Coordinates of C-alpha atoms and ligand atoms in Angstrom, one line a residue:
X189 CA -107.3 -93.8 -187.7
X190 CA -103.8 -92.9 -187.1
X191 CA -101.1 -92.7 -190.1
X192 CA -97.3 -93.1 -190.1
X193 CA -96.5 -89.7 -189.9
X194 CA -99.1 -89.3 -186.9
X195 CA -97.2 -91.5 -184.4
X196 CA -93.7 -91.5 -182.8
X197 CA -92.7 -93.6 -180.1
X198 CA -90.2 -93.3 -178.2
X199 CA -89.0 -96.7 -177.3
X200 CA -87.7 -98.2 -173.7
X201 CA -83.6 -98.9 -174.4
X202 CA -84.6 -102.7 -173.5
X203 CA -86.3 -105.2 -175.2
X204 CA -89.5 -106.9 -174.0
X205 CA -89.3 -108.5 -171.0
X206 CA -93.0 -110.5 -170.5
X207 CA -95.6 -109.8 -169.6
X208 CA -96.7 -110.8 -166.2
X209 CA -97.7 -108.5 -163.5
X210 CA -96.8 -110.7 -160.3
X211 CA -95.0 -109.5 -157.5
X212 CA -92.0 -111.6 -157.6
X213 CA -91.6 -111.4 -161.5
X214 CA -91.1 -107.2 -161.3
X215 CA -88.3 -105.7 -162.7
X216 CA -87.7 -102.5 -160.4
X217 CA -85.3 -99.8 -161.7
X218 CA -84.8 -96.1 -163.3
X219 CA -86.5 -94.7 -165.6
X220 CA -84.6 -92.0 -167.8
X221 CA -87.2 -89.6 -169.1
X222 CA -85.0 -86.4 -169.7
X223 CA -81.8 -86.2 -170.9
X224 CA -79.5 -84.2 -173.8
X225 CA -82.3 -81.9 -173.6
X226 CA -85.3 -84.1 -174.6
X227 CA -87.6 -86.3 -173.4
X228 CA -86.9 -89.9 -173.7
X229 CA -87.9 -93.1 -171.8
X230 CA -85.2 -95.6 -171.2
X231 CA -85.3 -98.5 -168.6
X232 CA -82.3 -99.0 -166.7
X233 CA -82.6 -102.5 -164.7
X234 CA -80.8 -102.7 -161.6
X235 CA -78.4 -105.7 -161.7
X236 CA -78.5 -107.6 -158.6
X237 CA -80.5 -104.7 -156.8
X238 CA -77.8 -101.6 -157.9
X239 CA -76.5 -99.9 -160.6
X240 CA -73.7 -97.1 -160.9
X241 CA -74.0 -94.4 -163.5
X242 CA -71.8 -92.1 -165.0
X243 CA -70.9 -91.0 -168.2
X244 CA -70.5 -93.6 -170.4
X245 CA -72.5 -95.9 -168.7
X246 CA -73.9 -98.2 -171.8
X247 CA -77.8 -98.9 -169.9
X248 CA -77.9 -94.8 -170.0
X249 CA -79.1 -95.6 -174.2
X250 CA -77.6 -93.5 -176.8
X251 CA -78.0 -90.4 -175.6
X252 CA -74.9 -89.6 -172.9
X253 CA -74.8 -86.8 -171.1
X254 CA -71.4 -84.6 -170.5
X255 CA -72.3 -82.8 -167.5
X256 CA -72.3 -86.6 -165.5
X257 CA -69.2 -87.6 -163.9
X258 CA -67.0 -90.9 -165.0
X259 CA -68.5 -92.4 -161.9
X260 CA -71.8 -90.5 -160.2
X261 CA -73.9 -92.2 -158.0
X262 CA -74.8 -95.5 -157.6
X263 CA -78.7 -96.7 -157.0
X264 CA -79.5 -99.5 -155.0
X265 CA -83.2 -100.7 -154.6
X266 CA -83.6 -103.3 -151.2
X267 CA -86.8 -104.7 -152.0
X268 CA -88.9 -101.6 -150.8
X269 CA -87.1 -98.2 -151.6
X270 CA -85.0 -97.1 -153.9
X271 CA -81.9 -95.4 -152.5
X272 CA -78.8 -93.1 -154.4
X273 CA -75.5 -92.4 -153.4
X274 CA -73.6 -89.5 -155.0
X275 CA -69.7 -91.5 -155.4
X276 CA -68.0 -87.8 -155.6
X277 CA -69.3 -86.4 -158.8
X278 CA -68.8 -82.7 -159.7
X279 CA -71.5 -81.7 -160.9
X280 CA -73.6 -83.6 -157.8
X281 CA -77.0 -85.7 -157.7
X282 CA -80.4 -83.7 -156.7
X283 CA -82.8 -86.0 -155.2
X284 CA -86.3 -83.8 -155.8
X285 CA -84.7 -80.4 -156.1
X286 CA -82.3 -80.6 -153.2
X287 CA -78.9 -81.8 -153.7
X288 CA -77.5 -84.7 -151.7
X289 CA -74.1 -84.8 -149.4
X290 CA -72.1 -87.2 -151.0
X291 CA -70.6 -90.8 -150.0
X292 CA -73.9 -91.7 -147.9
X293 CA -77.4 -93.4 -149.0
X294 CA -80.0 -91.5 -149.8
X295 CA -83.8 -92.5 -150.2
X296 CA -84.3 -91.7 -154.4
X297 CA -88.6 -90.4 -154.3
X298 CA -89.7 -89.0 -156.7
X299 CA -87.2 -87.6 -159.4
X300 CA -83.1 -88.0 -159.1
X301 CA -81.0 -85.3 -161.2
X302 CA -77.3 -86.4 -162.6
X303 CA -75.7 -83.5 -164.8
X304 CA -78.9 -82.7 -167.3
X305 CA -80.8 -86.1 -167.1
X306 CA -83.4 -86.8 -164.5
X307 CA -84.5 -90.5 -163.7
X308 CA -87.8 -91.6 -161.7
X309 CA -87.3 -94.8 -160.0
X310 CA -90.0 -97.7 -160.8
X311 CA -91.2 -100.8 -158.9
X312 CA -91.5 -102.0 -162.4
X313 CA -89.7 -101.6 -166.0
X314 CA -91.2 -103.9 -167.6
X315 CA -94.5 -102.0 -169.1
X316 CA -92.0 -99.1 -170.3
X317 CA -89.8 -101.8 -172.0
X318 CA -92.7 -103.3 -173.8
X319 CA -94.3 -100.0 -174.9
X320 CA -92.5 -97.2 -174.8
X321 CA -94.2 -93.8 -174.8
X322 CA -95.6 -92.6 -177.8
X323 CA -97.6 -89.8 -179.3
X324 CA -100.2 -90.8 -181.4
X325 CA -102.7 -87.7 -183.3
X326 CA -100.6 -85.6 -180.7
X327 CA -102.1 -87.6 -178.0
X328 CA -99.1 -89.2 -175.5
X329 CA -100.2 -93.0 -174.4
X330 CA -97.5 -94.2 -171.9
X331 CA -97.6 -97.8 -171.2
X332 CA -100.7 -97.5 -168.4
X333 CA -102.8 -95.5 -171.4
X334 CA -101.7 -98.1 -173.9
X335 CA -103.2 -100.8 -171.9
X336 CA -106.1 -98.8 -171.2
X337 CA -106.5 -98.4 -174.9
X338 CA -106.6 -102.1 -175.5
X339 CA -109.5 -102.6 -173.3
X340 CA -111.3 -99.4 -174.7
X341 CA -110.6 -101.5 -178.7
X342 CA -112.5 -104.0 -177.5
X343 CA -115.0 -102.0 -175.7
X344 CA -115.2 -100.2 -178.7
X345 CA -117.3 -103.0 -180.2
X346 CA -120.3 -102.7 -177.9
X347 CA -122.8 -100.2 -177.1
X348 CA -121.2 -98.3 -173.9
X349 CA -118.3 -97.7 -172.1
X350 CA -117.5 -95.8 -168.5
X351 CA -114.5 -93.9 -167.7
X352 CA -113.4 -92.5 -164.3
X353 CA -111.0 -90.3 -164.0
X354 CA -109.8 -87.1 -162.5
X355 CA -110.2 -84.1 -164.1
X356 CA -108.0 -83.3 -166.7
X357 CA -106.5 -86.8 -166.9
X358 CA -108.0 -87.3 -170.6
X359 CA -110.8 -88.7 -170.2
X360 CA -112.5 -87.1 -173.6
X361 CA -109.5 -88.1 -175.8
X362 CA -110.8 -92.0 -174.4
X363 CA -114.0 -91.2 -175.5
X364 CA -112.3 -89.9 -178.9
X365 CA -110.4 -93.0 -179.3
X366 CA -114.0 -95.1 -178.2
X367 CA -115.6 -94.0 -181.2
X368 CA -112.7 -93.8 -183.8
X369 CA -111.9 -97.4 -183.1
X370 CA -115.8 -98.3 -183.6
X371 CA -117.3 -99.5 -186.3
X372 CA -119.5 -96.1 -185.8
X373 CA -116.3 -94.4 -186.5
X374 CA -117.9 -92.6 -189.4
X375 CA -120.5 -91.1 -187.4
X376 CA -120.8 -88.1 -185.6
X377 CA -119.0 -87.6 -182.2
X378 CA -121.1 -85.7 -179.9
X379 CA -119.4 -84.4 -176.4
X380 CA -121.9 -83.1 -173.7
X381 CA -120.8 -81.6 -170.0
X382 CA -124.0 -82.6 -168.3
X383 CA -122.6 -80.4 -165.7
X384 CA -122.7 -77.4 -167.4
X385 CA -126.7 -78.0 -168.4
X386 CA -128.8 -76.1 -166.3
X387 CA -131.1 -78.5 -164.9
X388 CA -134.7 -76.7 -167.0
X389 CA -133.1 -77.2 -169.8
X390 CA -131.2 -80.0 -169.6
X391 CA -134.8 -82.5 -171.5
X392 CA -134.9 -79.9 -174.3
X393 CA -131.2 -80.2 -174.9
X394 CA -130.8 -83.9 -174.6
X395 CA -134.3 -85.1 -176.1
X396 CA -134.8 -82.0 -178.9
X397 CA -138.4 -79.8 -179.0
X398 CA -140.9 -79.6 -181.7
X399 CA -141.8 -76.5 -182.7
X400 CA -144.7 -75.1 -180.5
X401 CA -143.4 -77.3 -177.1
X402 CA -142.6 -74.2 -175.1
X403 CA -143.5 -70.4 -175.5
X404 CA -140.2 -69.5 -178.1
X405 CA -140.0 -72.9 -179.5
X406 CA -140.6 -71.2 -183.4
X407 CA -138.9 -74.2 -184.7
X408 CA -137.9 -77.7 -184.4
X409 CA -135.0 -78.4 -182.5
X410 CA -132.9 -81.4 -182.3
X411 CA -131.2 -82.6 -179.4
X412 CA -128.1 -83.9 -178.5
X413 CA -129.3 -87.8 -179.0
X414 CA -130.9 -86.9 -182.4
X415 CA -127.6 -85.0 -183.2
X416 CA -125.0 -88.4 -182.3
X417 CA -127.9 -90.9 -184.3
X418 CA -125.2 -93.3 -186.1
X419 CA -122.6 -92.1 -184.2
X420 CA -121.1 -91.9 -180.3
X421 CA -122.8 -89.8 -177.6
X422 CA -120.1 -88.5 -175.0
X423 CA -122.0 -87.7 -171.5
X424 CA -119.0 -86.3 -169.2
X425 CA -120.2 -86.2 -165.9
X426 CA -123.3 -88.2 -166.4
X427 CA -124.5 -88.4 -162.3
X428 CA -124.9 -84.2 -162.9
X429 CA -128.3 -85.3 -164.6
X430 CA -131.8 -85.3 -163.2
X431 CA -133.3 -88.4 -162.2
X432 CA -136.3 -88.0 -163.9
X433 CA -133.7 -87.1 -167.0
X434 CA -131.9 -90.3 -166.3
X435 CA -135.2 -92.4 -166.5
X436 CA -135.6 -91.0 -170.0
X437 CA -132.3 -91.5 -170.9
X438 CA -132.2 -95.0 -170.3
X439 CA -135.7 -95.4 -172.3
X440 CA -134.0 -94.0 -175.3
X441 CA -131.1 -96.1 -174.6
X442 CA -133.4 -99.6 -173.9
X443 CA -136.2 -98.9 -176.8
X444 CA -133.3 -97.2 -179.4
X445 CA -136.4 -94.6 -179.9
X446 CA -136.6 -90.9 -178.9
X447 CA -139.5 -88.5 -177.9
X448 CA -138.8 -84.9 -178.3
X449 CA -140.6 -82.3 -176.3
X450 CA -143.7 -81.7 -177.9
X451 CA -143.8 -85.1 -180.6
X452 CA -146.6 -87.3 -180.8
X453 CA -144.5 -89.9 -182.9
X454 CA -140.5 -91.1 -181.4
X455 CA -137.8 -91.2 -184.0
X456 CA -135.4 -94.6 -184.2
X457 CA -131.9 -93.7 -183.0
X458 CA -128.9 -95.5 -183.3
X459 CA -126.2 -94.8 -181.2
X460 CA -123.6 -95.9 -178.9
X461 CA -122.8 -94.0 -175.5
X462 CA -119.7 -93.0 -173.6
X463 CA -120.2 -91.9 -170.0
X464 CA -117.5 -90.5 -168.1
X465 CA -117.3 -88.9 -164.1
X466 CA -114.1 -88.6 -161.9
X467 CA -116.6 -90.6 -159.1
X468 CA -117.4 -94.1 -158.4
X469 CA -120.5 -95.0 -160.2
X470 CA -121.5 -97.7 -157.7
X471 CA -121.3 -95.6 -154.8
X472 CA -123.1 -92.9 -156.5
X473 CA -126.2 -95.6 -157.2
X474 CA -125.7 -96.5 -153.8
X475 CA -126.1 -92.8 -152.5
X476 CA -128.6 -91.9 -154.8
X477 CA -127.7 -89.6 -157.2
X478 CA -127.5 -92.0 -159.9
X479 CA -130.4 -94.5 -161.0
X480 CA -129.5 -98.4 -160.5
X481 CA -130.5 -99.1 -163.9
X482 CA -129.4 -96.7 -165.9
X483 CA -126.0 -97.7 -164.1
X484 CA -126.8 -101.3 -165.5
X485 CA -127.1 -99.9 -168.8
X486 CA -124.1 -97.2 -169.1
X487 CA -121.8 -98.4 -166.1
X488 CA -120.1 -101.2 -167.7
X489 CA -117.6 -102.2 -169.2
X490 CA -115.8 -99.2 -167.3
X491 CA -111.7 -98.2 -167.4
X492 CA -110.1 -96.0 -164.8
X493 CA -107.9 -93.0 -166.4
X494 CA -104.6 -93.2 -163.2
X495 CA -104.0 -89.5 -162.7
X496 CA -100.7 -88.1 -163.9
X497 CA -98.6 -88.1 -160.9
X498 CA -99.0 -91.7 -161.8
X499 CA -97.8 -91.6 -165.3
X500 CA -94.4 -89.9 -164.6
X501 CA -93.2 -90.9 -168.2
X502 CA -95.6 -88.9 -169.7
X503 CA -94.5 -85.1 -168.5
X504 CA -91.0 -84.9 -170.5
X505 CA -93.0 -85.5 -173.6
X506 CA -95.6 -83.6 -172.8
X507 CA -94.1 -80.9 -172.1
X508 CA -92.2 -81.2 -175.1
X509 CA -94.8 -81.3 -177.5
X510 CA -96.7 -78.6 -175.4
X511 CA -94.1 -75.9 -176.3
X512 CA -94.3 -73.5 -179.1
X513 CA -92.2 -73.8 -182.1
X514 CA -88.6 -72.6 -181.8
X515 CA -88.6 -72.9 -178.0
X516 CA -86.7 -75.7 -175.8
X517 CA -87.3 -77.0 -172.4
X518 CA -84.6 -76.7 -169.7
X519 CA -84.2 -79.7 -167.0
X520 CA -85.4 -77.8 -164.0
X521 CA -88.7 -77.4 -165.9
X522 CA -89.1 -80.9 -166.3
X523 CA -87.8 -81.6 -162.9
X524 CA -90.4 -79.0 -161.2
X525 CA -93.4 -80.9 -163.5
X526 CA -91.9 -83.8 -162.4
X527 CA -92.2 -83.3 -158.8
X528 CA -95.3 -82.0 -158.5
X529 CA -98.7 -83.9 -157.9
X530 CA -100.7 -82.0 -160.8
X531 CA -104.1 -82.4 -159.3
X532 CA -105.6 -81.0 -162.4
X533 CA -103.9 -83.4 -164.2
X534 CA -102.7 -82.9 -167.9
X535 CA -104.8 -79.8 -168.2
X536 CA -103.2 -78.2 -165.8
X537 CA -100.1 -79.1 -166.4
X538 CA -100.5 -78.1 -170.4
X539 CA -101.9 -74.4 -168.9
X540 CA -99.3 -73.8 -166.7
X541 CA -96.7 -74.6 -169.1
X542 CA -97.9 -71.8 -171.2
X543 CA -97.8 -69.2 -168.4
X544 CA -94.0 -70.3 -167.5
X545 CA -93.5 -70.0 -171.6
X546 CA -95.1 -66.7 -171.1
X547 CA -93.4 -65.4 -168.1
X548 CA -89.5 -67.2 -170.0
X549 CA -90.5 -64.7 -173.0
X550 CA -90.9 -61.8 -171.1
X551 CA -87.6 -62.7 -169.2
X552 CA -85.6 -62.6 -172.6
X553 CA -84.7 -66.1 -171.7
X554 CA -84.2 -68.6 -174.6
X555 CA -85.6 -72.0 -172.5
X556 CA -88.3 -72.2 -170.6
X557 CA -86.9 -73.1 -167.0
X558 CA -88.0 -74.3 -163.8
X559 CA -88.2 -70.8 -162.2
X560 CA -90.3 -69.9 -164.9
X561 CA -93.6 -72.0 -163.4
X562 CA -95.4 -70.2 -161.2
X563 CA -94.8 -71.4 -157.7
X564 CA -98.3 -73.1 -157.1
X565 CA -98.5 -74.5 -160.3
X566 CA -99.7 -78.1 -160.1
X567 CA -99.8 -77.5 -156.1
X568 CA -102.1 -79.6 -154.2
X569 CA -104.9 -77.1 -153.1
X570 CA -104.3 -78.5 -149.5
X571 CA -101.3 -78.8 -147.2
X572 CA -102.1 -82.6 -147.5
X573 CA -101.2 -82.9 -151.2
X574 CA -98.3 -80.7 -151.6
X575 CA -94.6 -82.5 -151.7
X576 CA -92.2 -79.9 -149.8
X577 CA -89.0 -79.5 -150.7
X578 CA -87.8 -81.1 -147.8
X579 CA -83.9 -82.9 -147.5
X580 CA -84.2 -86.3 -148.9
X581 CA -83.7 -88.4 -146.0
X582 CA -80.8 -91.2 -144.8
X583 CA -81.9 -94.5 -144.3
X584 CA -82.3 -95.3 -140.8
X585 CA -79.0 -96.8 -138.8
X586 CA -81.4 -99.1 -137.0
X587 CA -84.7 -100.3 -136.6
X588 CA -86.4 -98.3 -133.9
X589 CA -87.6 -100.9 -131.0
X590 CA -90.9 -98.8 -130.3
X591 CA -93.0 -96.8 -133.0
X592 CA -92.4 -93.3 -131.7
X593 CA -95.8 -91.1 -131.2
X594 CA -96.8 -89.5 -134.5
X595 CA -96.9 -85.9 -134.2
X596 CA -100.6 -84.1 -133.9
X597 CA -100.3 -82.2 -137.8
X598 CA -98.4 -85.1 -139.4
X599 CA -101.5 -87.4 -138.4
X600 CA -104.1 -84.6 -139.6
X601 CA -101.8 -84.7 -143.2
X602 CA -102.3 -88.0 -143.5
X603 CA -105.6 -88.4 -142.9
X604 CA -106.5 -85.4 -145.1
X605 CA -104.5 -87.2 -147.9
X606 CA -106.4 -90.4 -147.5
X607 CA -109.8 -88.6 -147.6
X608 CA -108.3 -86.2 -150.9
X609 CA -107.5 -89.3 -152.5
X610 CA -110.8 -91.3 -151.5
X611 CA -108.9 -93.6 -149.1
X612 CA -106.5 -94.9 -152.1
X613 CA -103.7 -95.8 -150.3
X614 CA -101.5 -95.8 -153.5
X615 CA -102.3 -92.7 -154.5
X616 CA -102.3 -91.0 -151.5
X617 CA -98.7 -92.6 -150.9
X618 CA -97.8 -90.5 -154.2
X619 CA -99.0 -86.9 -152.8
X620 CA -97.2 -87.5 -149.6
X621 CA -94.1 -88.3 -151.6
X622 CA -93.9 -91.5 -150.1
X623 CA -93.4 -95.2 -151.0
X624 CA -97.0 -97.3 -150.5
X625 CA -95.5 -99.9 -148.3
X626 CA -94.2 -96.9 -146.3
X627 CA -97.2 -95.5 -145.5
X628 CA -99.0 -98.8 -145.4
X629 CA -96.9 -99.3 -142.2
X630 CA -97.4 -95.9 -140.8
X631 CA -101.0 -96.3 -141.0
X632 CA -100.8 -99.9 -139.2
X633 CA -98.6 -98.1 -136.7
X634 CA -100.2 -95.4 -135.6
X635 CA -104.1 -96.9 -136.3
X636 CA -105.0 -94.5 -139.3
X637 CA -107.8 -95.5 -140.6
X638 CA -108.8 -95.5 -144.3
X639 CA -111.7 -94.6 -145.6
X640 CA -113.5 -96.7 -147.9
X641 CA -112.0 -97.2 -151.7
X642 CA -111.9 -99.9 -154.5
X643 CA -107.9 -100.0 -153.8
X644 CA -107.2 -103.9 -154.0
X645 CA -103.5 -103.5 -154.5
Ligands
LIG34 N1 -102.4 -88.0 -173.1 C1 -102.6 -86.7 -173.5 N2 -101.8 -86.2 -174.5 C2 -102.0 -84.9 -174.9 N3 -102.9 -84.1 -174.4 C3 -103.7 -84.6 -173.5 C4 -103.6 -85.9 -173.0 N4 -104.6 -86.1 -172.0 C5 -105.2 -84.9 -171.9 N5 -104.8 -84.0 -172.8 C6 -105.2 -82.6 -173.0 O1 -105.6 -82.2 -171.7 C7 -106.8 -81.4 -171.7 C8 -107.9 -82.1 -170.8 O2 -108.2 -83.4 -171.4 P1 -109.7 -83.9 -171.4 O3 -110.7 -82.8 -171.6 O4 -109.8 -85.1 -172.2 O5 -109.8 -84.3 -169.8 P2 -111.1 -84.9 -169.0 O6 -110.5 -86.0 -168.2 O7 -112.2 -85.2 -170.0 O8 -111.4 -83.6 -168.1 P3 -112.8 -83.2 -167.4 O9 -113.2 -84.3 -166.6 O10 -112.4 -82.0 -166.6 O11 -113.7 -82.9 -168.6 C9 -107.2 -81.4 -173.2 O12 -106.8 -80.2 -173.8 C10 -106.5 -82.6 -173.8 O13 -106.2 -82.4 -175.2

């Protein structure tokens, strides 16, 4: 599927580490994804819980950076957060934007800037050391879409395969890579948006019409099942069908036969099919706009696409790749991307990098920078979601004895978050630009409840 020239990867400075994923085995440290003015991803561990950086500073890989002090900052992680202190540098460290006073701890969120290299902490180094990020048929697979891609090879061998996802997250290029790694590969890939078929047409487009079926029907038309025979059949947002189209569906699916409009006589089909929706399937069988067994026969085995502001390694590079030829990206761009929670995911992230490209041109300037992106690009489309550019905060001198009253709009932006992310507490964490265990506590606290969700973690 993919030839030498097709792939580049671009490798974690440390070797593997393992592969578990328990607690106590995590690696937590820094993840250098911009630096020298390109995207990279390089995993610096935190020995004994810090590390100081600077120029010269071997675990920075082989790119250094000249605009970093001899001796910068140093970041410390104590078990739950990650925290930076600026050690006098002249050039000074930016903790989301803003830049911090220097000499005193400062929580690190979501992106640190040191001279021209930015650095996202991370609970855990070790998937980025084992896999890198890597572009394969101009696709980038960091190390959660890698994994993701394992279990979609396998999947790949039986007849269906679910993917949830938000928008935008990829969820077509999964399907893509479904049927390429099948042995259906040389068969036709047919992609369907069952939301944008109005609902009187959607049998006639699915199923196909003989000629004669409906007043206009002059000829025989196949339909989108006939059309994938010996090949993979992409339904992206599958619940957007009928019920009474769903029955049919799964007939063709269960008897491998399919009645168009208007036959006496079903044709034999072969074909494998790749349903995707950014909802829960169960709870849409459970509310009713999806049939129980149709979800038996297209719900499983399923894979979850993480949005984007979960796969910070990603942006540098695709951004990078995103740009037009002759054109280079400046760090605040990448620092702005990397701050924001993209709710449209890489979609929207890949548009609004061509406006900002747009709006540098017009400018006369020769890199596409941060002040380039339009101010709500990748905005949350409520207060909830947004991550204001507010001072990155000191760590507390002591614990507080008593939890203090949350105020009235903090609790509404919390709650608003939980529901915006479907009660996911990790996510939601991530749009309120704070640490899970953080807001964990603040929910225990103050008594927020959260909604339902299939969060385990
Ligand atoms: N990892 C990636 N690398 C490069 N481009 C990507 C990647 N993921 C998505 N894209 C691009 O982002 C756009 C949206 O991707 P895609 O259509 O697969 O998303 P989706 O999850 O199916 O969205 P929707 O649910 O809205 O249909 C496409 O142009 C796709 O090429």
């Amino acid at each position: 599927m993919e030839t030498e020239q097709e792939r580049s990867t671009l490798r974690a400075s440390r070797g593997a580490a393992g592969a578990g994923t328990d607690a106590e085995a995590r690696v937590p440290g820094l993840m250098r994804l911009f630096g020298g003015g390109k995207a990279m991803a390089v995993a610096l561990r935190l020995k004994e819980g810090a590390l100081e950086l600077g120029r010269g500073t071997a675990a920075l890989g082989e790119v250094q950076d000249a605009k970093m002090s001899r001796r910068h900052a140093q970041v410390r992680f104590d078990g739950q957060r990650f925290w930076v202190t600026d050690l006098g540098s002249q050039n000074g460290t930016f903790v989301d934007g803003v830049a911090i006073p220097k000499g005193t701890a400062h929580e690190a969120r979501r992106v640190v800037r040191m001279g021209d290299s930015l650095f996202v902490p991370s609970m855990d180094l070790r998937p980025l050391e084992l896999h890198g990020v890597e572009v394969v048929e101009q696709f980038v697979r960091g190390p959660a879409m890698q994994g993701l891609l394992k279990e979609v090879s396998q999947a790949s061998l039986g007849h269906s395969l679910y993917i949830q996802g938000e928008s935008g997250t990829g969820k077509e290029g999964v399907a893509r890579a479904f049927h390429a790694l099948s042995p259906r590969r040389s068969g036709p890939f047919i992609a369907v948006n069952c939301a944008a078929i109005p609902e009187s047409l959607a049998e006639r487009l699915l199923f196909g019409a003989r000629k004669g079926a409906y007043s206009g029907a002059d000829v025989d038309a196949q339909g989108y099942l006939q059309s994938a025979d010996g090949g993979t059949l992409f339904l992206d947002e599958v619940v957007e069908l009928d019920l009474a189209v769903q029955a049919k569906l799964l007939r063709v699916l269960e008897n491998r036969e399919v009645l168009a409009l208007g036959a006496s006589k079903a044709q034999r089909i072969d074909l494998h099919v790749c349903c995707a929706s950014n909802k829960d399937l169960r709870a849409q069988v459970a509310s009713g706009r999806l049939r129980e067994d149709l979800y038996f026969r297209i719900g499983r085995p399923d894979v979850t696409l993480p949005p984007l502001r979960q796969r910070p390694e990603e942006i540098p590079l695709l951004l990078e790749r995103g740009l037009s030829p002759g054109r280079s990206l400046h760090v605040s761009l990448v620092e702005e991307c990397l701050r924001r929670p993209w709710p449209g995911n890489v979609r929207e992230l890949m548009s609004e990098l061509g406006v900002a490209e747009h709006a540098s041109h017009l400018r006369g300037a020769s890199r596409v920078e941060g002040c380039h992106l339009k101010p709500d690009a990748g905005a949350a489309f409520g207060p909830a979601l947004s991550l204001p550019p507010e001072a990155p905060r000191a760590p507390p001198r002591k614990a507080p004895s008593k939890a203090k009253p949350l105020p009235a709009d903090e609790r509404t932006r919390i709650e608003h978050a939980l529901r915006q992310n479907g009660g996911n507490v990790t996510a939601t964490a991530e749009a309120l630009g704070m640490h899970r265990t953080q807001l964990r506590r603040l929910l225990a606290r103050h008594d927020i409840s959260v909604p339902d969700s299939d969060e385990h973690a």
